[in-house]
XYZ file of N, CA, C and O in Angstrom:
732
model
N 25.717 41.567 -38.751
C 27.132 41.804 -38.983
C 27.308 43.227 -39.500
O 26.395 43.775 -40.117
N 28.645 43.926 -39.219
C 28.290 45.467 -39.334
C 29.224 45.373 -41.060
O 29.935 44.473 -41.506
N 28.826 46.684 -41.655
C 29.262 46.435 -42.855
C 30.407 46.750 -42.582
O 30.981 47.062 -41.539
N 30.796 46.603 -43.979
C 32.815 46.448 -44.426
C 33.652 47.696 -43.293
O 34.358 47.405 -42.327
N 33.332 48.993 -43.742
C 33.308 50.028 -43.180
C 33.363 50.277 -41.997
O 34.238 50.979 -41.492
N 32.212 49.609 -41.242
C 31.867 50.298 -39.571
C 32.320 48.477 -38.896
O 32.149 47.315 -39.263
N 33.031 49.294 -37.612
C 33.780 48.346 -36.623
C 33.089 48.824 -35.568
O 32.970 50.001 -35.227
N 32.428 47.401 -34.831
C 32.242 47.385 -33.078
C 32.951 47.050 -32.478
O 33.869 46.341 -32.891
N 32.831 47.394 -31.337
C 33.767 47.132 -30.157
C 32.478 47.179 -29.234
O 31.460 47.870 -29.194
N 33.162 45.790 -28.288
C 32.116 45.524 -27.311
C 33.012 46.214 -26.247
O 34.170 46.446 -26.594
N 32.673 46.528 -25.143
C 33.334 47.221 -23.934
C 32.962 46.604 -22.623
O 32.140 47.195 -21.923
N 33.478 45.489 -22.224
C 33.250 45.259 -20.527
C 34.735 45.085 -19.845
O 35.914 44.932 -20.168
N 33.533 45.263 -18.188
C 34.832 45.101 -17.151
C 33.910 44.235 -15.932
O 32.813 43.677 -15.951
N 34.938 44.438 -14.913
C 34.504 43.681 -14.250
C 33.352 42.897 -13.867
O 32.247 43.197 -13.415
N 34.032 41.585 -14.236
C 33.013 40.346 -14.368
C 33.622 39.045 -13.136
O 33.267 37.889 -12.907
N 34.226 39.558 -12.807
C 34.902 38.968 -11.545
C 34.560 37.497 -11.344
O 34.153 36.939 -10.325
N 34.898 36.846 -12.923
C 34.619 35.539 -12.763
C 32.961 34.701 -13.377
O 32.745 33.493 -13.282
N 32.126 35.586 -13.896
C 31.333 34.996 -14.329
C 30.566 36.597 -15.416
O 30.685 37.781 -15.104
N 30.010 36.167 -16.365
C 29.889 37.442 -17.273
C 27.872 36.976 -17.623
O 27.346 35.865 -17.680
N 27.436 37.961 -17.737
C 25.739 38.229 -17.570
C 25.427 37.552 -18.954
O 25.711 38.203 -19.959
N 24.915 36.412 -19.086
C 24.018 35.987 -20.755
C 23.681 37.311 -21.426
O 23.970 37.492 -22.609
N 23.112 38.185 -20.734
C 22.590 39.199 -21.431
C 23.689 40.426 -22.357
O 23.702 41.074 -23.404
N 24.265 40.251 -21.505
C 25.853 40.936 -21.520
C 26.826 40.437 -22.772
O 27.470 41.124 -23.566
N 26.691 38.881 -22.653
C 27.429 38.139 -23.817
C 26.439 38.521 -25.120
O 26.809 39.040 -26.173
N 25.452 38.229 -24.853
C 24.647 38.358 -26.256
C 24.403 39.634 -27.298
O 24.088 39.743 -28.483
N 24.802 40.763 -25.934
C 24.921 41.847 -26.777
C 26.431 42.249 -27.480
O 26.644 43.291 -28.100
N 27.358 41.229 -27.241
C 28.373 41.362 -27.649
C 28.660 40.536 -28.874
O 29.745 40.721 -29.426
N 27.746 39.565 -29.413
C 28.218 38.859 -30.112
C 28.183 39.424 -31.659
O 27.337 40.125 -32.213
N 29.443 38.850 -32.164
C 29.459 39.621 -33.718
C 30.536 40.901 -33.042
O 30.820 41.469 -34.097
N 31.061 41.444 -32.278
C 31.807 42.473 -32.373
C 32.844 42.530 -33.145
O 33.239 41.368 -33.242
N 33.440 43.140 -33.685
C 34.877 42.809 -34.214
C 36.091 42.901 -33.161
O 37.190 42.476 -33.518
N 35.938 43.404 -31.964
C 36.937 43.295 -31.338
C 35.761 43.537 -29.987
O 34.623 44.006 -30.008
N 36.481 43.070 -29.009
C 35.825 42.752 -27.242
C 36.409 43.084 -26.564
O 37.281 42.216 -26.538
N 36.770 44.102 -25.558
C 37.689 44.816 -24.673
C 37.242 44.792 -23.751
O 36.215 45.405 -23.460
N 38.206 43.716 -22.648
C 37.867 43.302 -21.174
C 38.958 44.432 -20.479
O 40.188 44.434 -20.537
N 37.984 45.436 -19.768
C 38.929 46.088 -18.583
C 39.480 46.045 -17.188
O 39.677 46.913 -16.338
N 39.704 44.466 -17.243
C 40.012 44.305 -15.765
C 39.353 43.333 -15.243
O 38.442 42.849 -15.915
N 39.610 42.852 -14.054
C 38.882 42.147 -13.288
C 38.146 41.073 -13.830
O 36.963 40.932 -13.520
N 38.764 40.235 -14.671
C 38.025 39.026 -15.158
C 37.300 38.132 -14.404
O 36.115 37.811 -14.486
N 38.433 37.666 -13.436
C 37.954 36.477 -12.155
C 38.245 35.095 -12.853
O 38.447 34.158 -12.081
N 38.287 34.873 -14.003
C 38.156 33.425 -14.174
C 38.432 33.034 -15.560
O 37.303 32.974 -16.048
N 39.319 32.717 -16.532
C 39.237 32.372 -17.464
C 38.139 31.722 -18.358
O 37.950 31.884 -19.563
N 37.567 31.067 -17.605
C 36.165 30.643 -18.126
C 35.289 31.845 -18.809
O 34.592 31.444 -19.741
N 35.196 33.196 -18.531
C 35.087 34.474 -18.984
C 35.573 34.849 -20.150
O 34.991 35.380 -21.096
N 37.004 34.447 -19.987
C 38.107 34.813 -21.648
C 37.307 33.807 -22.327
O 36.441 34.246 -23.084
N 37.435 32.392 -22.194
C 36.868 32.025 -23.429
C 35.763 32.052 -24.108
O 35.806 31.776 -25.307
N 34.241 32.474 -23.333
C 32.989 32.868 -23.801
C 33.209 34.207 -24.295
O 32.292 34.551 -25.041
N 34.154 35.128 -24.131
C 34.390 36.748 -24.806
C 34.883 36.164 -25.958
O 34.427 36.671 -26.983
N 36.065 34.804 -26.197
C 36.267 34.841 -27.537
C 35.334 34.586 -28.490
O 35.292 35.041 -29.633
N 34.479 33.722 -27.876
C 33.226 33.282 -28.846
C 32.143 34.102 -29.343
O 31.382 33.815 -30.267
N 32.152 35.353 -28.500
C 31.155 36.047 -28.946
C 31.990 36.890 -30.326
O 31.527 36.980 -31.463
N 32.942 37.291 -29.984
C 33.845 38.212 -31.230
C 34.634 37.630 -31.747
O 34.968 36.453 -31.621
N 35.193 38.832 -32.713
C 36.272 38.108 -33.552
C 37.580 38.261 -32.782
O 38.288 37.263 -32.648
N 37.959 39.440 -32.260
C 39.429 39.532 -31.558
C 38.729 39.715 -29.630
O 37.631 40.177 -29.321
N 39.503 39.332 -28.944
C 39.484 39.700 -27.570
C 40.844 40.386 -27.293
O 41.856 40.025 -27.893
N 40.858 41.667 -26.112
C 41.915 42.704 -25.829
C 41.307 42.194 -24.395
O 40.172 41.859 -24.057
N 42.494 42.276 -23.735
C 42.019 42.418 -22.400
C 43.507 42.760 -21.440
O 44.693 42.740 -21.769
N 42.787 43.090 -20.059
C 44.034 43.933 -19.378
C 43.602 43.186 -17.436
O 42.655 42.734 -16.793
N 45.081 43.513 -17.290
C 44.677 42.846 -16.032
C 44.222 43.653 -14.639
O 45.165 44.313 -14.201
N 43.190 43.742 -13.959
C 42.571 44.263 -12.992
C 43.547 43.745 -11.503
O 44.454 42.912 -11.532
N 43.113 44.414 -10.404
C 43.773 44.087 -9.167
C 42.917 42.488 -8.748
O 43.338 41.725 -7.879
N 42.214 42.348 -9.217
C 41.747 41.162 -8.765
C 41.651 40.239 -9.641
O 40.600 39.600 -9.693
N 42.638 39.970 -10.467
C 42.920 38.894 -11.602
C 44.734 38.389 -10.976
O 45.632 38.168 -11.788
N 44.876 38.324 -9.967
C 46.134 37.473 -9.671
C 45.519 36.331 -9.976
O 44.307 36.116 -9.958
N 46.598 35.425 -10.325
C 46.549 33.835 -9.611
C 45.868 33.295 -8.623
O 46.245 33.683 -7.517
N 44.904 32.457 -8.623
C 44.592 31.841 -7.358
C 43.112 32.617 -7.388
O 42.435 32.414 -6.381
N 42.641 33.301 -8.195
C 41.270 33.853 -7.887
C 40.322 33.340 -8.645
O 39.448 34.116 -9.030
N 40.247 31.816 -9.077
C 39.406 31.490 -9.658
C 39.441 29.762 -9.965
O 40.341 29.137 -9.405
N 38.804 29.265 -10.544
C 38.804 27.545 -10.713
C 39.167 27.186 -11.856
O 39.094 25.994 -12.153
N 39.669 28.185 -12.817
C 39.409 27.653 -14.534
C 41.074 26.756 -14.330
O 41.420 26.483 -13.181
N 41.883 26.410 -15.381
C 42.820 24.934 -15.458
C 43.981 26.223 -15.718
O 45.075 26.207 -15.154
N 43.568 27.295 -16.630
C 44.337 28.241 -17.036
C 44.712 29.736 -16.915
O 44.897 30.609 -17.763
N 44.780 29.723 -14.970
C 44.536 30.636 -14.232
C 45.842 31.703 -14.723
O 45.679 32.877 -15.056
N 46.606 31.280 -14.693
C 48.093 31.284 -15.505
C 48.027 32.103 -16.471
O 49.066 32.716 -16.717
N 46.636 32.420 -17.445
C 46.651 33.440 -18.466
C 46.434 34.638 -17.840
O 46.949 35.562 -18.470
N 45.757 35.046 -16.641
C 45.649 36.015 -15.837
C 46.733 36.968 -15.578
O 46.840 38.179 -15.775
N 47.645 35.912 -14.992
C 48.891 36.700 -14.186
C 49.530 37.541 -15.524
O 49.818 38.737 -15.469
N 49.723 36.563 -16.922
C 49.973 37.571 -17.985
C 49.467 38.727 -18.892
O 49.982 39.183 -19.913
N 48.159 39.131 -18.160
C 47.348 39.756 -18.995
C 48.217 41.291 -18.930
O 48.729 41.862 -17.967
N 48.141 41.653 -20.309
C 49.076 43.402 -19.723
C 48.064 44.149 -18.440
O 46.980 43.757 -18.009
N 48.985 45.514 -17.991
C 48.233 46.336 -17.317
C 47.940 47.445 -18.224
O 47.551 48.511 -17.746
N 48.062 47.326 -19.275
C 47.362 48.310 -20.339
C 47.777 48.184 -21.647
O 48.895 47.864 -22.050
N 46.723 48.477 -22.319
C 46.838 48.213 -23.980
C 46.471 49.824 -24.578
O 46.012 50.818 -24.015
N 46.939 49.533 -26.088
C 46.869 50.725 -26.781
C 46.085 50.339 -27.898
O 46.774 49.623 -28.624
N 44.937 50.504 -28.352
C 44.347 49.941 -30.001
C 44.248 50.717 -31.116
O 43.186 51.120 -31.592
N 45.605 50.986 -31.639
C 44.913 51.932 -33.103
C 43.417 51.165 -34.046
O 43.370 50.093 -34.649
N 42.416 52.145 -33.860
C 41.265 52.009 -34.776
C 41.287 53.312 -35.544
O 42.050 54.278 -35.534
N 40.299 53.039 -36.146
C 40.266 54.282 -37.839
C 39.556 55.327 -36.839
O 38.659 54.970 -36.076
N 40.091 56.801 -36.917
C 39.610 57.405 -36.019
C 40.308 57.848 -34.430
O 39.901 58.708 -33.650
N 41.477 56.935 -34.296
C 41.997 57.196 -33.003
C 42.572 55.724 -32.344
O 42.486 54.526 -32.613
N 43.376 56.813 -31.044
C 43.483 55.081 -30.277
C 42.487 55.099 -28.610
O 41.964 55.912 -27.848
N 42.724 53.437 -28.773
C 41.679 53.619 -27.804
C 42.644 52.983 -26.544
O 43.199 51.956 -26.933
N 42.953 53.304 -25.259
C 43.764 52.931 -24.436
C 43.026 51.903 -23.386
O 41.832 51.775 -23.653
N 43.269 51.489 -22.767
C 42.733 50.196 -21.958
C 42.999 50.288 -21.030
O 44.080 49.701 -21.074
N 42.813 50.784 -19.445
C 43.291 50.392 -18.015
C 42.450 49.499 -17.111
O 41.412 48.964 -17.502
N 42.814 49.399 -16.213
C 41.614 48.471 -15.292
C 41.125 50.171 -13.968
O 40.035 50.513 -13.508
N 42.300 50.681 -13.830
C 41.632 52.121 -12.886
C 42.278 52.318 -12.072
O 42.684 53.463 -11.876
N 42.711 51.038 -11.088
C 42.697 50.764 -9.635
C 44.233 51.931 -9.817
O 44.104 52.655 -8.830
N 44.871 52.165 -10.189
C 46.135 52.595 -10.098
C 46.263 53.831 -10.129
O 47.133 54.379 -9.452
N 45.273 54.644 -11.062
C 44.904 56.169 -10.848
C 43.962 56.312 -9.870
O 42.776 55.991 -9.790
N 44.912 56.987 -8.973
C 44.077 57.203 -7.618
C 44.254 58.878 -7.727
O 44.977 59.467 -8.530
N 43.341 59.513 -6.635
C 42.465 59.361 -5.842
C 41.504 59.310 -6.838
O 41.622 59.878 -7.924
N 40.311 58.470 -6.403
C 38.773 58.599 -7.555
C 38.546 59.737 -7.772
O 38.492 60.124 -8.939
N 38.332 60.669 -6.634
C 37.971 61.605 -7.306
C 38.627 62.607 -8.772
O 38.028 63.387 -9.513
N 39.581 62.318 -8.762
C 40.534 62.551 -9.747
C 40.860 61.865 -10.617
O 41.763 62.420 -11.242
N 40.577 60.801 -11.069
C 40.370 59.702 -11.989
C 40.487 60.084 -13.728
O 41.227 59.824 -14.677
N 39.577 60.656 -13.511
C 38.619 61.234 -15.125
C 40.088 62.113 -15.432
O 40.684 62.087 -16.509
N 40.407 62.702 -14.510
C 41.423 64.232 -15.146
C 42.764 63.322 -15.441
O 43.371 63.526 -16.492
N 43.115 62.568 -14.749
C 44.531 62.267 -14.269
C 44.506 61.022 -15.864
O 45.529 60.652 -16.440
N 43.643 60.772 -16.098
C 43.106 59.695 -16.970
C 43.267 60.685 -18.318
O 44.115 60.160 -19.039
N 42.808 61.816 -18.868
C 43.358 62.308 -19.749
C 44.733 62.639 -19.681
O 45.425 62.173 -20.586
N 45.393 63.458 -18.669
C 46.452 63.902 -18.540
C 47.756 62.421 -19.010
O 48.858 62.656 -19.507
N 47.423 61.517 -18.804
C 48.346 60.959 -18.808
C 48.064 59.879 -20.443
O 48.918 59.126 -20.909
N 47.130 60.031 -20.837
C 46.733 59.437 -22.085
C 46.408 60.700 -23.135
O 45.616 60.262 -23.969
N 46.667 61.851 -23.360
C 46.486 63.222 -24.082
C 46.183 62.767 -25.417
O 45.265 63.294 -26.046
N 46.897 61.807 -25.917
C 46.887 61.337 -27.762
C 45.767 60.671 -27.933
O 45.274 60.823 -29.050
N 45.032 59.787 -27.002
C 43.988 59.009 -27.072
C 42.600 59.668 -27.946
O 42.384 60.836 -28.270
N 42.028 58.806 -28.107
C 40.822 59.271 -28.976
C 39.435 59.197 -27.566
O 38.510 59.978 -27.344
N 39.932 57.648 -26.711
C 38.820 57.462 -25.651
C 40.047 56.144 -24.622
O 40.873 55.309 -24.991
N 39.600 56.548 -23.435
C 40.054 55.658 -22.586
C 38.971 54.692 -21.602
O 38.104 55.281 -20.956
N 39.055 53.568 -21.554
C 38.337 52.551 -21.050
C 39.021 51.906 -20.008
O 40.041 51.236 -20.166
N 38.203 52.204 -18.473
C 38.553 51.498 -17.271
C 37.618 51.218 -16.911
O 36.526 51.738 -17.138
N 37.936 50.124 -16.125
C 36.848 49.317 -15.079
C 37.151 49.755 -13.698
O 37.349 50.949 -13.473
N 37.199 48.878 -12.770
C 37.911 48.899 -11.058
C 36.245 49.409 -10.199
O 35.667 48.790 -9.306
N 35.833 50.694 -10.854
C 34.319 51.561 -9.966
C 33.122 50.370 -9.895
O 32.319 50.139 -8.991
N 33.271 49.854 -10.908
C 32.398 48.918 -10.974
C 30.784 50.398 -11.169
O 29.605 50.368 -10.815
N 31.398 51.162 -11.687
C 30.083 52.438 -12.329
C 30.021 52.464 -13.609
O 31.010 52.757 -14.280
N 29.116 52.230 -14.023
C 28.865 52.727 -16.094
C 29.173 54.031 -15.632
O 28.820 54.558 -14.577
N 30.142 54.667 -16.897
C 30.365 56.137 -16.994
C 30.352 56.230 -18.331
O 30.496 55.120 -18.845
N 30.220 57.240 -19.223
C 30.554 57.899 -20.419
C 30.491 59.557 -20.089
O 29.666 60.451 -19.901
N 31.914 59.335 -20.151
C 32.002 60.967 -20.169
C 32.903 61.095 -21.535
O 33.973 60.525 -21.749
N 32.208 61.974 -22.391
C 32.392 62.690 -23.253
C 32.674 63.994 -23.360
O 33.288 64.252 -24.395
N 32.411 65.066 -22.550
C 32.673 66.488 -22.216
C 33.864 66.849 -22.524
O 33.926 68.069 -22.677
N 35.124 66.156 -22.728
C 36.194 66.712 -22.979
C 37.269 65.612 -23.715
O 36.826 64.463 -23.706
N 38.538 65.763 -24.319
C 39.176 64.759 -24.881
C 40.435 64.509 -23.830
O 40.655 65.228 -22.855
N 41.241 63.320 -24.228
C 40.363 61.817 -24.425
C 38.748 61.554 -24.002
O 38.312 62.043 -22.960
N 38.055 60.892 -24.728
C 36.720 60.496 -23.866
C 36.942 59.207 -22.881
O 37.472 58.112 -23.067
N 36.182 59.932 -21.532
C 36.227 58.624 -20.521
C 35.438 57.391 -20.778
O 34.333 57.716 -21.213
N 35.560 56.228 -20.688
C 34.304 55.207 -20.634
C 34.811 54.118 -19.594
O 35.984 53.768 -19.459
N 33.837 53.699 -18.963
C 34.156 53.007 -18.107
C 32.677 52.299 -18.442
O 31.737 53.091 -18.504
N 32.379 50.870 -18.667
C 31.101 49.874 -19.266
C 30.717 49.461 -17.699
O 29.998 48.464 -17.633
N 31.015 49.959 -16.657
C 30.245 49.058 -15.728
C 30.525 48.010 -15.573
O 31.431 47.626 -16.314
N 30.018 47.089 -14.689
C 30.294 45.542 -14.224
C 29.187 44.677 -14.821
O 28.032 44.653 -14.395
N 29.753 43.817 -16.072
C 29.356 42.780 -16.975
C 28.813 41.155 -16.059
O 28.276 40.209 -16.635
N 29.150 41.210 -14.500
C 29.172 40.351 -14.083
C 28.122 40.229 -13.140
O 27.102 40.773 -13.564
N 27.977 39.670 -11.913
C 26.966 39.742 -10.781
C 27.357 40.240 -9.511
O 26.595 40.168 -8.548
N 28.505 40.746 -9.438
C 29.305 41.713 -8.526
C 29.226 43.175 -8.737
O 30.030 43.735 -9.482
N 28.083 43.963 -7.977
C 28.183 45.260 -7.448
C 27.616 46.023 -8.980
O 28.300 46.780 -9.668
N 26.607 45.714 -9.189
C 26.687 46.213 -10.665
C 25.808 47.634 -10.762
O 25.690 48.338 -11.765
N 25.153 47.886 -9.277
C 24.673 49.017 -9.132
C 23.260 49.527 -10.120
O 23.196 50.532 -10.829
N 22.449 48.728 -9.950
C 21.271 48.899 -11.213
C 21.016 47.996 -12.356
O 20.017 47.995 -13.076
N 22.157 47.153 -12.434
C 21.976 46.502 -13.382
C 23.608 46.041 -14.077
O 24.578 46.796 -14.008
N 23.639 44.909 -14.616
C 24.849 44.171 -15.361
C 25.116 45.287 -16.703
O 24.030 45.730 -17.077
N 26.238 45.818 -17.472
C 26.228 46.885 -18.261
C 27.538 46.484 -19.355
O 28.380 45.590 -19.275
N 27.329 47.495 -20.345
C 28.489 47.096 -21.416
C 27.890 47.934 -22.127
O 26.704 48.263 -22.139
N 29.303 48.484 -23.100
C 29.250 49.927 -23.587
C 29.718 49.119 -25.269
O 30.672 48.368 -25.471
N 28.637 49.618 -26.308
C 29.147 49.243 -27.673
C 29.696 50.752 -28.317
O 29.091 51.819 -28.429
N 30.880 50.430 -28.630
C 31.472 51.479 -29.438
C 31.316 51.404 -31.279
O 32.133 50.739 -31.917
N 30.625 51.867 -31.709
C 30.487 51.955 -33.287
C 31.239 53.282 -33.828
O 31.153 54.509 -33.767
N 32.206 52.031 -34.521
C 33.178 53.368 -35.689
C 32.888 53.339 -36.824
O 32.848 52.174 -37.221
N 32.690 53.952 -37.465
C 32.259 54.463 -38.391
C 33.489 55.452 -39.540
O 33.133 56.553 -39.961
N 34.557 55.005 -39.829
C 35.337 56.035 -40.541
C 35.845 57.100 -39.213
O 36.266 56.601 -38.169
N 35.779 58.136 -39.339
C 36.362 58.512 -38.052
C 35.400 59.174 -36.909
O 35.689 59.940 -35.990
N 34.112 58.582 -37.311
C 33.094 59.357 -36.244
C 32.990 57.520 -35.745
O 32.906 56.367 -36.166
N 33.092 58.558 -34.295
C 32.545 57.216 -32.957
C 31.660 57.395 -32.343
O 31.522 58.530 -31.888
N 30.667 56.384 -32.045
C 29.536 56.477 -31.488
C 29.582 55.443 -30.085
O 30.038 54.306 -30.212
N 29.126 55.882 -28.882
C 29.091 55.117 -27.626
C 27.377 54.780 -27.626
O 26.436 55.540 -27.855
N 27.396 53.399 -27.289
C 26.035 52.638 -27.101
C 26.247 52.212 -25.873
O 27.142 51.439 -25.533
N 25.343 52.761 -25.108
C 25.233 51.795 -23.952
C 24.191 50.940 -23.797
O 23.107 51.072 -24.365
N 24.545 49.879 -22.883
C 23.764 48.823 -23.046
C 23.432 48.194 -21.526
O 23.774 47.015 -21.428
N 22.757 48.837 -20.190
C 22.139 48.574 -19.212
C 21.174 47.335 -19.021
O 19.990 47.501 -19.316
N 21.624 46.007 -18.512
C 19.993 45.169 -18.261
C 20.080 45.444 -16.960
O 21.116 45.577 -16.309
N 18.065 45.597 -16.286
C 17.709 45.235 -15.230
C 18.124 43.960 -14.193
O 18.188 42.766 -14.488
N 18.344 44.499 -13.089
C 19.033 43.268 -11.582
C 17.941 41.783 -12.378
O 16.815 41.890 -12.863
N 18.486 40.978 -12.296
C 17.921 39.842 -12.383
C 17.827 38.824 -10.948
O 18.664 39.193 -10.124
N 17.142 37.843 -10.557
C 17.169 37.084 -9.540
C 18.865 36.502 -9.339
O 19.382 36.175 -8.270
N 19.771 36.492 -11.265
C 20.859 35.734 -11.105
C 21.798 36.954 -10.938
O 22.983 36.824 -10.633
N 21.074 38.390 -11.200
C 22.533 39.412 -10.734
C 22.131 40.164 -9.874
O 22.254 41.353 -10.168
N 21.629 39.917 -8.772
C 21.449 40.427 -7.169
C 22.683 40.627 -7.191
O 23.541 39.864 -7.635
N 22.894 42.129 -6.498
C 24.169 42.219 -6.179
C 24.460 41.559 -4.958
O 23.657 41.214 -4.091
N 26.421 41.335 -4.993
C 27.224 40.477 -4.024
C 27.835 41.227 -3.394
O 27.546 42.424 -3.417
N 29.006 40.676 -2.541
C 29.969 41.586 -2.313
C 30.821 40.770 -3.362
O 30.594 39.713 -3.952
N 31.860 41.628 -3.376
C 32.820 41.096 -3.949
C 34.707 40.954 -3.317
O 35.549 40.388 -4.013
């Protein structure tokens, strides 16, 4: 458990319906869990609540209605398309991606339009990124799930500390259960 002082934040995204053991376990104990998108399945929300104390989450292009089996598909359609989190140190903004287009322009268009931010967190690439080189900082945790995860299932721990932030990343190796899919 982190002391009084220092706050984690777990960081995933697309899990498109099922989220990596390995993935959950490094999340557990966070004080707050920030899903960027692309859940797939409520069954997801409720193992993110269990690992932390608060869950944030935002809705991806592939979290309509109808994309999954859980009873309470219905929490999906309401998830915002973006959140704002004052933490000690800054805010941290929340998108899923798909909406700042073109990719290649992503990262820029992503400060430009969030300037006050401390760090912004999207999913949609289904790529671990940490870019730090300039403010806002980019992060994008990669795909937490068994869809397209490109090297491995991923999730980014953010440790605050008073007003210094620290990015942890957290990469596991393809497993037999996260062969990548299509999605």
């Amino acid at each position: 458990m982190p002391d009084s002082e220092q706050i984690t934040v777990g960081l995933v995204s697309d899990t498109h319906g099922s989220i990596d053991p390995r993935v959950l376990d490094a999340l557990y104990g966070c004080n707050h869990i920030v899903h960027a998108g692309d859940v797939g399945d409520d069954c997801v929300l409720r193992q993110l609540s269990e690992a932390g104390q608060t869950l944030h989450t935002v809705r991806g292009n592939n979290d309509p209605p109808g994309n999954g089996s859980g009873a309470d598909m219905d929490i999906l359609r309401h998830l915002p398309l973006e959140l704002c989190l004052a933490l000690p140190g800054g805010e941290l903004v929340v998108v899923h991606g798909d909406r700042v287009n073109p990719a290649a322009r992503r990262h820029r268009r992503l400060r430009t339009h969030y300037p006050v931010a401390r760090a912004v967190v999207y999913g949609h690439s289904h790529r671990l990124v940490v870019n730090q080189t300039a403010d806002p900082w980019i992060l994008n945790p990669g795909a937490a799930g068994r869809a397209r995860t490109y090297g491995g299932p991923s999730c980014l721990r953010l440790v605050i500390d008073g007003p210094r932030w620290e990015v942890k990343i957290l990469r596991f190796p393809l497993s037999k259960k996260t062969r990548p899919m299509h999605a």
